PDB file of C-alpha atoms in Angstrom:
ATOM      1  CA  MET A   1     135.552  52.199  73.175  1.00 48.00           C
ATOM      2  CA  SER A   2     133.126  53.775  75.636  1.00 52.00           C
ATOM      3  CA  ARG A   3     132.393  52.196  78.980  1.00 61.00           C
ATOM      4  CA  THR A   4     128.964  52.057  80.591  1.00 66.00           C
ATOM      5  CA  LEU A   5     128.966  53.722  83.990  1.00 62.00           C
ATOM      6  CA  SER A   6     127.731  51.875  87.006  1.00 71.00           C
ATOM      7  CA  VAL A   7     124.795  53.063  89.111  1.00 65.00           C
ATOM      8  CA  ALA A   8     127.228  54.166  91.833  1.00 67.00           C
ATOM      9  CA  GLU A   9     129.284  56.186  89.335  1.00 63.00           C
ATOM     10  CA  TYR A  10     126.168  57.914  87.979  1.00 55.00           C
ATOM     11  CA  ARG A  11     125.138  58.726  91.536  1.00 61.00           C
ATOM     12  CA  THR A  12     128.556  60.254  92.241  1.00 65.00           C
ATOM     13  CA  LEU A  13     128.418  62.367  89.080  1.00 56.00           C
ATOM     14  CA  LEU A  14     124.961  63.689  89.966  1.00 54.00           C
ATOM     15  CA  GLN A  15     126.014  64.492  93.532  1.00 56.00           C
ATOM     16  CA  ASP A  16     129.121  66.342  92.318  1.00 54.00           C
ATOM     17  CA  ALA A  17     127.098  68.312  89.772  1.00 49.00           C
ATOM     18  CA  LEU A  18     124.496  69.264  92.376  1.00 45.00           C
ATOM     19  CA  SER A  19     127.178  70.366  94.843  1.00 46.00           C
ATOM     20  CA  ALA A  20     128.811  72.580  92.216  1.00 45.00           C
ATOM     21  CA  THR A  21     125.465  74.117  91.303  1.00 43.00           C
ATOM     22  CA  LEU A  22     124.570  74.914  94.898  1.00 38.00           C
ATOM     23  CA  ALA A  23     128.013  76.452  95.457  1.00 39.00           C
ATOM     24  CA  THR A  24     127.543  78.845  92.534  1.00 43.00           C
ATOM     25  CA  ASP A  25     124.901  81.394  93.418  1.00 47.00           C
ATOM     26  CA  ALA A  26     123.637  84.402  91.524  1.00 43.00           C
ATOM     27  CA  HIS A  27     126.232  86.629  93.192  1.00 48.00           C
ATOM     28  CA  SER A  28     129.245  84.561  92.107  1.00 50.00           C
ATOM     29  CA  LEU A  29     128.186  83.103  88.754  1.00 51.00           C
ATOM     30  CA  PRO A  30     131.083  83.514  86.276  1.00 53.00           C
ATOM     31  CA  ILE A  31     130.461  85.874  83.360  1.00 49.00           C
ATOM     32  CA  PRO A  32     130.924  83.107  80.702  1.00 50.00           C
ATOM     33  CA  MET A  33     127.972  81.273  82.289  1.00 49.00           C
ATOM     34  CA  MET A  34     125.612  84.191  81.760  1.00 50.00           C
ATOM     35  CA  TYR A  35     122.430  82.888  80.146  1.00 52.00           C
ATOM     36  CA  THR A  36     120.343  85.348  78.152  1.00 48.00           C
ATOM     37  CA  PRO A  37     116.959  83.887  77.158  1.00 51.00           C
ATOM     38  CA  GLY A  38     114.513  86.344  75.619  1.00 50.00           C
ATOM     39  CA  THR A  39     112.001  85.898  78.445  1.00 50.00           C
ATOM     40  CA  HIS A  40     114.341  87.780  80.792  1.00 63.00           C
ATOM     41  CA  ARG A  41     114.640  90.848  78.584  1.00 70.00           C
ATOM     42  CA  PRO A  42     111.947  92.881  80.457  1.00 73.00           C
ATOM     43  CA  ALA A  43     113.959  92.561  83.682  1.00 76.00           C
ATOM     44  CA  LEU A  44     116.635  94.759  82.117  1.00 81.00           C
ATOM     45  CA  TYR A  45     114.389  97.666  81.152  1.00 82.00           C
ATOM     46  CA  ALA A  46     115.106 100.652  83.390  1.00 82.00           C
ATOM     47  CA  ASP A  47     111.429 101.661  83.228  1.00 83.00           C
ATOM     48  CA  SER A  48     110.240  98.202  84.294  1.00 82.00           C
ATOM     49  CA  THR A  49     109.727  98.860  88.010  1.00 86.00           C
ATOM     50  CA  VAL A  50     108.795  95.391  89.285  1.00 83.00           C
ATOM     51  CA  VAL A  51     110.540  92.162  88.286  1.00 76.00           C
ATOM     52  CA  ARG A  52     108.391  89.196  89.281  1.00 72.00           C
ATOM     53  CA  GLY A  53     109.391  85.565  89.450  1.00 61.00           C
ATOM     54  CA  ALA A  54     109.341  82.483  91.620  1.00 60.00           C
ATOM     55  CA  VAL A  55     112.271  81.513  93.811  1.00 60.00           C
ATOM     56  CA  GLY A  56     115.182  80.331  91.670  1.00 56.00           C
ATOM     57  CA  GLU A  57     114.038  81.941  88.410  1.00 55.00           C
ATOM     58  CA  GLY A  58     117.001  84.316  88.244  1.00 60.00           C
ATOM     59  CA  LYS A  59     115.772  87.620  89.698  1.00 67.00           C
ATOM     60  CA  THR A  60     118.905  88.091  91.803  1.00 70.00           C
ATOM     61  CA  PHE A  61     121.129  87.240  88.856  1.00 73.00           C
ATOM     62  CA  TRP A  62     119.532  89.974  86.758  1.00 77.00           C
ATOM     63  CA  VAL A  63     119.989  92.419  89.607  1.00 77.00           C
ATOM     64  CA  ARG A  64     123.655  91.480  89.555  1.00 79.00           C
ATOM     65  CA  ALA A  65     123.754  91.779  85.749  1.00 80.00           C
ATOM     66  CA  LEU A  66     122.488  95.349  86.001  1.00 86.00           C
ATOM     67  CA  SER A  67     124.886  96.346  88.775  1.00 82.00           C
ATOM     68  CA  ASN A  68     127.995  94.662  87.313  1.00 84.00           C
ATOM     69  CA  PRO A  69     129.507  96.675  84.403  1.00 86.00           C
ATOM     70  CA  GLN A  70     130.909  93.575  82.674  1.00 85.00           C
ATOM     71  CA  LEU A  71     127.629  91.653  82.854  1.00 84.00           C
ATOM     72  CA  ARG A  72     125.717  94.752  81.833  1.00 86.00           C
ATOM     73  CA  ALA A  73     127.907  95.059  78.739  1.00 86.00           C
ATOM     74  CA  VAL A  74     127.214  91.411  77.859  1.00 84.00           C
ATOM     75  CA  ALA A  75     123.468  91.959  78.275  1.00 81.00           C
ATOM     76  CA  ALA A  76     123.600  95.148  76.179  1.00 85.00           C
ATOM     77  CA  ARG A  77     125.291  93.240  73.367  1.00 86.00           C
ATOM     78  CA  GLU A  78     123.228  90.042  73.538  1.00 81.00           C
ATOM     79  CA  TYR A  79     119.896  91.819  73.826  1.00 80.00           C
ATOM     80  CA  ARG A  80     120.851  94.694  71.527  1.00 86.00           C
ATOM     81  CA  MET A  81     119.975  97.179  74.248  1.00 87.00           C
ATOM     82  CA  PRO A  82     122.523 100.004  73.899  1.00 87.00           C
ATOM     83  CA  ARG A  83     120.775 101.935  76.653  1.00 89.00           C
ATOM     84  CA  LEU A  84     122.295  99.477  79.132  1.00 88.00           C
ATOM     85  CA  GLU A  85     125.725 100.792  78.223  1.00 89.00           C
ATOM     86  CA  ARG A  86     124.592 104.167  79.544  1.00 92.00           C
ATOM     87  CA  THR A  87     123.091 102.758  82.746  1.00 92.00           C
ATOM     88  CA  GLU A  88     124.688 102.997  86.186  1.00 93.00           C
ATOM     89  CA  ALA A  89     123.149 100.919  88.964  1.00 92.00           C
ATOM     90  CA  VAL A  90     123.464 100.927  92.749  1.00 91.00           C
ATOM     91  CA  THR A  91     121.927  98.536  95.277  1.00 90.00           C
ATOM     92  CA  GLY A  92     119.409  99.861  97.777  1.00 91.00           C
ATOM     93  CA  PHE A  93     118.745  96.462  99.331  1.00 90.00           C
ATOM     94  CA  GLY A  94     119.899  92.965  98.455  1.00 84.00           C
ATOM     95  CA  GLY A  95     120.976  89.586  99.708  1.00 73.00           C
ATOM     96  CA  ARG A  96     124.496  90.782 100.492  1.00 70.00           C
ATOM     97  CA  LEU A  97     124.974  93.713 102.832  1.00 66.00           C
ATOM     98  CA  ASP A  98     127.088  96.663 101.829  1.00 65.00           C
ATOM     99  CA  THR A  99     127.701 100.203 103.057  1.00 61.00           C
ATOM    100  CA  PHE A 100     124.614 101.655 101.447  1.00 71.00           C
ATOM    101  CA  GLN A 101     121.891  99.398 102.777  1.00 85.00           C
ATOM    102  CA  PRO A 102     120.514  98.871 106.269  1.00 89.00           C
ATOM    103  CA  SER A 103     120.679  95.416 107.802  1.00 85.00           C
ATOM    104  CA  PRO A 104     117.463  93.509 108.635  1.00 82.00           C
ATOM    105  CA  GLY A 105     118.073  94.396 112.289  1.00 85.00           C
ATOM    106  CA  GLU A 106     118.314  98.100 111.484  1.00 89.00           C
ATOM    107  CA  LEU A 107     115.136  97.870 109.413  1.00 89.00           C
ATOM    108  CA  ARG A 108     113.287  96.361 112.369  1.00 87.00           C
ATOM    109  CA  ALA A 109     114.580  99.073 114.700  1.00 91.00           C
ATOM    110  CA  LEU A 110     113.811 101.969 112.363  1.00 93.00           C
ATOM    111  CA  THR A 111     110.276 100.810 111.582  1.00 90.00           C
ATOM    112  CA  GLY A 112     109.753 100.137 115.288  1.00 89.00           C
ATOM    113  CA  TRP A 113     110.621 103.786 115.960  1.00 91.00           C
ATOM    114  CA  GLY A 114     107.945 104.885 113.522  1.00 92.00           C
ATOM    115  CA  VAL A 115     110.066 105.721 110.462  1.00 94.00           C
ATOM    116  CA  GLN A 116     107.851 105.626 107.370  1.00 94.00           C
ATOM    117  CA  PRO A 117     108.973 103.167 104.659  1.00 95.00           C
ATOM    118  CA  THR A 118     109.087 105.801 101.917  1.00 96.00           C
ATOM    119  CA  THR A 119     111.315 108.026 104.056  1.00 96.00           C
ATOM    120  CA  LEU A 120     113.542 105.078 104.892  1.00 96.00           C
ATOM    121  CA  TRP A 121     114.076 103.937 101.292  1.00 96.00           C
ATOM    122  CA  THR A 122     114.439 107.481 100.005  1.00 97.00           C
ATOM    123  CA  THR A 123     117.272 107.890 102.501  1.00 96.00           C
ATOM    124  CA  VAL A 124     118.819 104.617 101.366  1.00 96.00           C
ATOM    125  CA  ALA A 125     118.543 105.560  97.688  1.00 96.00           C
ATOM    126  CA  LEU A 126     120.041 109.015  98.152  1.00 96.00           C
ATOM    127  CA  ALA A 127     122.926 107.590 100.178  1.00 95.00           C
ATOM    128  CA  ALA A 128     123.599 104.947  97.516  1.00 93.00           C
ATOM    129  CA  LEU A 129     123.465 107.610  94.809  1.00 95.00           C
ATOM    130  CA  GLY A 130     126.188 109.554  96.601  1.00 93.00           C
ATOM    131  CA  VAL A 131     124.512 112.507  98.324  1.00 95.00           C
ATOM    132  CA  PRO A 132     127.457 114.027 100.284  1.00 94.00           C
ATOM    133  CA  ASP A 133     125.507 115.069 103.396  1.00 94.00           C
ATOM    134  CA  LEU A 134     124.389 111.471 103.925  1.00 94.00           C
ATOM    135  CA  ALA A 135     127.799 109.960 103.155  1.00 88.00           C
ATOM    136  CA  THR A 136     129.351 111.773 106.119  1.00 91.00           C
ATOM    137  CA  LEU A 137     126.924 110.232 108.623  1.00 94.00           C
ATOM    138  CA  ALA A 138     127.801 106.950 110.303  1.00 91.00           C
ATOM    139  CA  THR A 139     124.462 105.276 111.015  1.00 92.00           C
ATOM    140  CA  TRP A 140     121.114 104.841 109.320  1.00 94.00           C
ATOM    141  CA  THR A 141     119.426 106.466 112.303  1.00 94.00           C
ATOM    142  CA  GLU A 142     121.474 109.619 111.692  1.00 96.00           C
ATOM    143  CA  ARG A 143     120.829 109.540 107.949  1.00 96.00           C
ATOM    144  CA  VAL A 144     117.068 109.144 108.300  1.00 96.00           C
ATOM    145  CA  ASP A 145     117.012 111.851 110.961  1.00 96.00           C
ATOM    146  CA  TRP A 146     118.929 114.217 108.652  1.00 96.00           C
ATOM    147  CA  LEU A 147     116.409 113.706 105.856  1.00 96.00           C
ATOM    148  CA  VAL A 148     113.459 114.252 108.200  1.00 94.00           C
ATOM    149  CA  ARG A 149     115.006 117.471 109.564  1.00 95.00           C
ATOM    150  CA  ASN A 150     115.720 118.750 106.048  1.00 95.00           C
ATOM    151  CA  PRO A 151     112.383 118.434 104.222  1.00 87.00           C
ATOM    152  CA  GLY A 152     113.681 120.124 101.084  1.00 93.00           C
ATOM    153  CA  ALA A 153     116.710 117.864 100.799  1.00 95.00           C
ATOM    154  CA  THR A 154     114.981 115.128  98.810  1.00 95.00           C
ATOM    155  CA  ASP A 155     113.797 117.345  95.965  1.00 95.00           C
ATOM    156  CA  ARG A 156     117.083 119.244  95.907  1.00 96.00           C
ATOM    157  CA  SER A 157     119.173 116.067  95.847  1.00 96.00           C
ATOM    158  CA  LEU A 158     117.045 114.424  93.148  1.00 96.00           C
ATOM    159  CA  ALA A 159     117.336 117.528  90.987  1.00 96.00           C
ATOM    160  CA  GLU A 160     121.125 117.576  91.366  1.00 97.00           C
ATOM    161  CA  ILE A 161     121.505 113.863  90.592  1.00 97.00           C
ATOM    162  CA  GLU A 162     119.119 114.190  87.647  1.00 97.00           C
ATOM    163  CA  ALA A 163     121.136 117.085  86.225  1.00 97.00           C
ATOM    164  CA  SER A 164     124.383 115.161  86.644  1.00 97.00           C
ATOM    165  CA  ALA A 165     122.931 112.077  84.928  1.00 97.00           C
ATOM    166  CA  ARG A 166     121.582 114.151  82.073  1.00 96.00           C
ATOM    167  CA  ALA A 167     124.953 115.844  81.579  1.00 97.00           C
ATOM    168  CA  ALA A 168     126.661 112.450  81.480  1.00 96.00           C
ATOM    169  CA  ASP A 169     123.877 110.955  79.322  1.00 96.00           C
ATOM    170  CA  THR A 170     123.324 108.124  81.809  1.00 95.00           C
ATOM    171  CA  ILE A 171     120.443 106.431  83.611  1.00 95.00           C
ATOM    172  CA  ARG A 172     120.892 106.062  87.390  1.00 96.00           C
ATOM    173  CA  LEU A 173     119.132 102.949  88.679  1.00 95.00           C
ATOM    174  CA  VAL A 174     118.513 101.907  92.306  1.00 95.00           C
ATOM    175  CA  LEU A 175     117.998  98.156  92.732  1.00 92.00           C
ATOM    176  CA  PHE A 176     115.980  96.440  95.457  1.00 92.00           C
ATOM    177  CA  ASP A 177     116.242  92.647  95.758  1.00 87.00           C
ATOM    178  CA  ALA A 178     115.857  89.863  98.360  1.00 80.00           C
ATOM    179  CA  LEU A 179     112.582  91.244  99.702  1.00 84.00           C
ATOM    180  CA  ASP A 180     112.080  87.988 101.610  1.00 81.00           C
ATOM    181  CA  GLN A 181     114.849  89.217 103.948  1.00 81.00           C
ATOM    182  CA  LEU A 182     113.170  92.515 104.819  1.00 85.00           C
ATOM    183  CA  HIS A 183     111.375  91.204 107.902  1.00 81.00           C
ATOM    184  CA  PRO A 184     110.150  87.805 109.167  1.00 82.00           C
ATOM    185  CA  ASP A 185     106.699  89.301 109.738  1.00 83.00           C
ATOM    186  CA  HIS A 186     104.997  89.312 106.315  1.00 84.00           C
ATOM    187  CA  ILE A 187     102.786  92.269 107.202  1.00 86.00           C
ATOM    188  CA  LEU A 188     105.756  94.414 108.186  1.00 85.00           C
ATOM    189  CA  ALA A 189     107.714  93.190 105.168  1.00 87.00           C
ATOM    190  CA  GLU A 190     104.847  94.257 102.927  1.00 89.00           C
ATOM    191  CA  HIS A 191     104.765  97.607 104.716  1.00 89.00           C
ATOM    192  CA  LEU A 192     108.468  98.082 103.989  1.00 91.00           C
ATOM    193  CA  ALA A 193     108.073  97.013 100.362  1.00 91.00           C
ATOM    194  CA  SER A 194     105.375  99.629  99.872  1.00 92.00           C
ATOM    195  CA  GLY A 195     107.997 102.293 100.510  1.00 94.00           C
ATOM    196  CA  MET A 196     110.144 100.948  97.672  1.00 94.00           C
ATOM    197  CA  LEU A 197     107.205 101.179  95.276  1.00 93.00           C
ATOM    198  CA  ASN A 198     106.376 104.698  96.430  1.00 95.00           C
ATOM    199  CA  LEU A 199     109.977 105.715  95.848  1.00 96.00           C
ATOM    200  CA  ALA A 200     109.924 104.142  92.366  1.00 94.00           C
ATOM    201  CA  ALA A 201     106.716 106.026  91.548  1.00 93.00           C
ATOM    202  CA  THR A 202     108.244 109.288  92.758  1.00 94.00           C
ATOM    203  CA  LEU A 203     111.318 108.847  90.582  1.00 95.00           C
ATOM    204  CA  SER A 204     109.160 108.044  87.540  1.00 93.00           C
ATOM    205  CA  ARG A 205     106.998 111.132  88.075  1.00 93.00           C
ATOM    206  CA  ARG A 206     109.677 113.661  88.912  1.00 93.00           C
ATOM    207  CA  THR A 207     112.701 112.581  86.899  1.00 95.00           C
ATOM    208  CA  THR A 208     113.675 111.192  83.529  1.00 95.00           C
ATOM    209  CA  ARG A 209     117.111 109.820  84.427  1.00 96.00           C
ATOM    210  CA  LEU A 210     116.528 108.214  87.836  1.00 97.00           C
ATOM    211  CA  ARG A 211     114.674 104.940  88.309  1.00 96.00           C
ATOM    212  CA  ALA A 212     114.145 102.203  90.916  1.00 95.00           C
ATOM    213  CA  LYS A 213     113.640  98.496  90.233  1.00 92.00           C
ATOM    214  CA  VAL A 214     112.136  96.028  92.711  1.00 90.00           C
ATOM    215  CA  SER A 215     112.627  92.251  92.353  1.00 80.00           C
ATOM    216  CA  SER A 216     109.972  90.238  94.145  1.00 70.00           C
ATOM    217  CA  ALA A 217     108.965  86.613  94.517  1.00 62.00           C
ATOM    218  CA  ARG A 218     105.981  87.646  96.624  1.00 51.00           C
ATOM    219  CA  THR A 219     103.388  87.920  93.880  1.00 44.00           C
ATOM    220  CA  CYS A 220     100.656  87.969  96.517  1.00 40.00           C
ATOM    221  CA  TRP A 221     101.851  91.307  97.902  1.00 46.00           C
ATOM    222  CA  THR A 222      99.647  94.291  97.208  1.00 45.00           C
ATOM    223  CA  GLY A 223     100.938  96.156  94.190  1.00 44.00           C
ATOM    224  CA  LEU A 224     103.682  93.671  93.347  1.00 45.00           C
TER     225      LEU A 224
END
Protein backbone atom coordinates (compact mmCIF):
# COMPACT_ATOMS: atom_id res chain seq x y z
CA MET A 1 0.00 0.00 0.00
CA SER A 2 1.49 3.33 -1.04
CA ARG A 3 1.81 6.21 1.37
CA THR A 4 1.17 9.84 0.50
CA LEU A 5 4.21 11.98 1.17
CA SER A 6 3.95 15.03 3.33
CA VAL A 7 4.75 18.53 2.09
CA ALA A 8 8.01 18.45 4.07
CA GLU A 9 9.02 15.13 2.50
CA TYR A 10 8.31 16.43 -1.01
CA ARG A 11 10.39 19.50 -0.24
CA THR A 12 13.29 17.32 0.92
CA LEU A 13 13.12 15.18 -2.22
CA LEU A 14 13.16 18.25 -4.46
CA GLN A 15 16.09 19.78 -2.57
CA ASP A 16 18.08 16.53 -2.80
CA ALA A 17 17.36 16.21 -6.52
CA LEU A 18 18.39 19.81 -7.16
CA SER A 19 21.62 19.38 -5.19
CA ALA A 20 22.52 16.27 -7.18
CA THR A 21 21.82 18.05 -10.45
CA LEU A 22 23.96 21.04 -9.57
CA ALA A 23 26.80 18.75 -8.48
CA THR A 24 26.83 16.99 -11.86
CA ASP A 25 28.11 19.37 -14.49
CA ALA A 26 28.82 18.85 -18.16
CA HIS A 27 32.42 17.87 -17.40
CA SER A 28 31.53 15.05 -15.00
CA LEU A 29 28.23 13.71 -16.34
CA PRO A 30 28.40 9.88 -16.38
CA ILE A 31 28.34 8.24 -19.81
CA PRO A 32 25.06 6.32 -19.12
CA MET A 33 23.34 9.70 -18.62
CA MET A 34 24.26 10.91 -22.10
CA TYR A 35 21.14 12.29 -23.76
CA THR A 36 21.06 12.35 -27.55
CA PRO A 37 18.06 14.31 -28.89
CA GLY A 38 18.07 14.94 -32.63
CA THR A 39 18.22 18.72 -32.18
CA HIS A 40 21.82 18.41 -30.96
CA ARG A 41 23.05 16.51 -34.01
CA PRO A 42 24.46 19.62 -35.81
CA ALA A 43 26.76 20.28 -32.84
CA LEU A 44 28.64 17.10 -33.71
CA TYR A 45 29.37 17.93 -37.34
CA ALA A 46 33.07 18.68 -37.78
CA ASP A 47 32.23 21.24 -40.49
CA SER A 48 29.75 23.07 -38.25
CA THR A 49 32.01 25.88 -37.01
CA VAL A 50 29.74 27.66 -34.52
CA VAL A 51 27.52 25.91 -31.97
CA ARG A 52 24.98 28.38 -30.61
CA GLY A 53 22.78 28.00 -27.57
CA ALA A 54 21.63 29.69 -24.40
CA VAL A 55 23.27 29.03 -21.05
CA GLY A 56 22.44 25.52 -19.85
CA GLU A 57 21.43 24.09 -23.23
CA GLY A 58 24.31 21.62 -23.34
CA LYS A 59 27.03 23.27 -25.43
CA THR A 60 29.78 22.30 -22.98
CA PHE A 61 28.48 18.75 -22.78
CA TRP A 62 28.74 18.36 -26.55
CA VAL A 63 32.26 19.74 -26.45
CA ARG A 64 33.03 17.04 -23.91
CA ALA A 65 31.26 14.42 -26.05
CA LEU A 66 33.53 15.28 -28.97
CA SER A 67 36.72 15.27 -26.91
CA ASN A 68 35.96 12.10 -24.91
CA PRO A 69 36.52 8.91 -26.98
CA GLN A 70 33.87 6.93 -25.07
CA LEU A 71 31.20 9.62 -25.43
CA ARG A 72 32.18 10.15 -29.05
CA ALA A 73 31.65 6.45 -29.71
CA VAL A 74 28.19 6.63 -28.11
CA ALA A 75 27.30 9.66 -30.24
CA ALA A 76 28.60 7.95 -33.40
CA ARG A 77 26.37 4.95 -32.70
CA GLU A 78 23.25 6.82 -31.57
CA TYR A 79 23.37 9.37 -34.37
CA ARG A 80 24.67 6.93 -36.99
CA MET A 81 27.60 9.22 -37.68
CA PRO A 82 30.55 6.90 -38.40
CA ARG A 83 32.74 9.90 -39.17
CA LEU A 84 32.85 10.58 -35.43
CA GLU A 85 34.74 7.33 -34.96
CA ARG A 86 37.49 8.82 -37.12
CA THR A 87 37.54 12.17 -35.30
CA GLU A 88 40.20 13.24 -32.81
CA ALA A 89 39.51 16.38 -30.78
CA VAL A 90 41.66 18.66 -28.63
CA THR A 91 40.61 21.64 -26.53
CA GLY A 92 41.90 25.09 -27.43
CA PHE A 93 39.94 26.85 -24.70
CA GLY A 94 37.34 25.65 -22.22
CA GLY A 95 35.94 25.91 -18.74
CA ARG A 96 38.68 23.73 -17.26
CA LEU A 97 42.30 24.72 -17.74
CA ASP A 98 44.81 22.28 -19.11
CA THR A 99 48.34 22.40 -20.50
CA PHE A 100 47.30 23.53 -23.95
CA GLN A 101 45.23 26.59 -23.19
CA PRO A 102 46.14 29.97 -21.73
CA SER A 103 44.46 31.10 -18.54
CA PRO A 104 42.18 34.18 -18.53
CA GLY A 105 45.04 36.09 -16.88
CA GLU A 106 47.45 35.13 -19.65
CA LEU A 107 44.88 36.13 -22.26
CA ARG A 108 44.59 39.58 -20.69
CA ALA A 109 48.37 39.97 -20.59
CA LEU A 110 48.96 38.80 -24.15
CA THR A 111 46.24 40.99 -25.66
CA GLY A 112 47.51 43.89 -23.54
CA TRP A 113 50.92 43.44 -25.17
CA GLY A 114 49.35 43.73 -28.59
CA VAL A 115 49.20 40.07 -29.63
CA GLN A 116 46.58 39.67 -32.36
CA PRO A 117 43.77 37.20 -31.55
CA THR A 118 44.31 35.11 -34.69
CA THR A 119 48.01 34.72 -33.87
CA LEU A 120 47.17 33.82 -30.29
CA TRP A 121 44.63 31.11 -31.13
CA THR A 122 46.72 29.74 -33.98
CA THR A 123 49.50 29.26 -31.44
CA VAL A 124 47.10 27.58 -29.04
CA ALA A 125 45.73 25.28 -31.74
CA LEU A 126 49.15 24.24 -33.01
CA ALA A 127 50.35 23.53 -29.47
CA ALA A 128 47.24 21.45 -28.74
CA LEU A 129 47.72 19.56 -32.01
CA GLY A 130 51.22 18.59 -30.93
CA VAL A 131 53.65 20.78 -32.88
CA PRO A 132 57.02 19.79 -31.31
CA ASP A 133 58.66 23.24 -31.40
CA LEU A 134 55.82 24.67 -29.32
CA ALA A 135 55.67 21.72 -26.91
CA THR A 136 59.23 22.41 -25.74
CA LEU A 137 58.43 25.98 -24.68
CA ALA A 138 57.25 26.67 -21.15
CA THR A 139 55.03 29.75 -21.43
CA TRP A 140 52.44 31.14 -23.80
CA THR A 141 54.55 34.27 -24.21
CA GLU A 142 57.39 32.12 -25.55
CA ARG A 143 55.08 30.12 -27.80
CA VAL A 144 53.44 33.18 -29.34
CA ASP A 145 56.85 34.80 -29.78
CA TRP A 146 58.15 31.68 -31.56
CA LEU A 147 55.26 31.74 -34.02
CA VAL A 148 55.71 35.45 -34.71
CA ARG A 149 59.45 34.98 -35.33
CA ASN A 150 58.82 32.03 -37.65
CA PRO A 151 56.25 33.32 -40.16
CA GLY A 152 56.36 30.16 -42.25
CA ALA A 153 55.77 27.87 -39.28
CA THR A 154 51.98 28.02 -39.42
CA ASP A 155 51.62 26.86 -43.02
CA ARG A 156 54.34 24.25 -42.57
CA SER A 157 52.80 22.87 -39.38
CA LEU A 158 49.28 22.77 -40.82
CA ALA A 159 50.54 20.91 -43.87
CA GLU A 160 52.32 18.34 -41.70
CA ILE A 161 49.31 17.79 -39.43
CA GLU A 162 47.01 17.59 -42.45
CA ALA A 163 49.23 14.95 -44.07
CA SER A 164 49.34 12.94 -40.84
CA ALA A 165 45.55 13.09 -40.45
CA ARG A 166 45.02 12.06 -44.05
CA ALA A 167 47.38 9.11 -43.65
CA ALA A 168 45.51 8.00 -40.54
CA ASP A 169 42.12 8.74 -42.15
CA THR A 170 41.12 11.00 -39.25
CA ILE A 171 39.65 14.46 -38.70
CA ARG A 172 41.57 16.66 -36.23
CA LEU A 173 39.23 19.04 -34.41
CA VAL A 174 40.14 21.98 -32.14
CA LEU A 175 37.37 22.90 -29.69
CA PHE A 176 36.73 26.33 -28.18
CA ASP A 177 34.18 26.60 -25.36
CA ALA A 178 33.35 28.80 -22.34
CA LEU A 179 33.75 32.04 -24.29
CA ASP A 180 32.15 33.90 -21.38
CA GLN A 181 35.44 33.31 -19.51
CA LEU A 182 37.66 34.91 -22.14
CA HIS A 183 37.60 38.39 -20.60
CA PRO A 184 35.26 40.37 -18.32
CA ASP A 185 35.27 43.22 -20.84
CA HIS A 186 32.76 42.21 -23.55
CA ILE A 187 34.52 44.24 -26.23
CA LEU A 188 37.85 42.54 -25.57
CA ALA A 189 36.13 39.16 -25.30
CA GLU A 190 34.56 39.73 -28.70
CA HIS A 191 37.97 40.75 -30.04
CA LEU A 192 39.44 37.48 -28.78
CA ALA A 193 36.55 35.44 -30.18
CA SER A 194 37.13 36.94 -33.61
CA GLY A 195 40.52 35.23 -33.66
CA MET A 196 38.88 31.84 -33.12
CA LEU A 197 36.58 32.42 -36.08
CA ASN A 198 39.47 33.56 -38.26
CA LEU A 199 41.38 30.43 -37.34
CA ALA A 200 38.33 28.26 -38.15
CA ALA A 201 37.99 29.98 -41.53
CA THR A 202 41.68 29.42 -42.26
CA LEU A 203 41.44 25.72 -41.48
CA SER A 204 38.34 25.36 -43.68
CA ARG A 205 40.04 27.11 -46.61
CA ARG A 206 43.45 25.50 -46.44
CA THR A 207 42.81 21.98 -45.17
CA THR A 208 40.38 19.12 -45.50
CA ARG A 209 41.24 17.25 -42.29
CA LEU A 210 41.63 20.06 -39.74
CA ARG A 211 38.70 21.98 -38.29
CA ALA A 212 37.84 24.29 -35.38
CA LYS A 213 34.52 24.46 -33.53
CA VAL A 214 33.40 27.40 -31.38
CA SER A 215 30.60 27.06 -28.79
CA SER A 216 28.98 30.36 -27.91
CA ALA A 217 26.08 31.61 -25.83
CA ARG A 218 26.76 35.16 -27.00
CA THR A 219 24.44 35.25 -29.99
CA CYS A 220 24.77 39.03 -30.09
CA TRP A 221 28.47 38.83 -30.95
CA THR A 222 29.42 39.80 -34.48
CA GLY A 223 29.72 36.71 -36.62
CA LEU A 224 28.55 34.28 -33.95
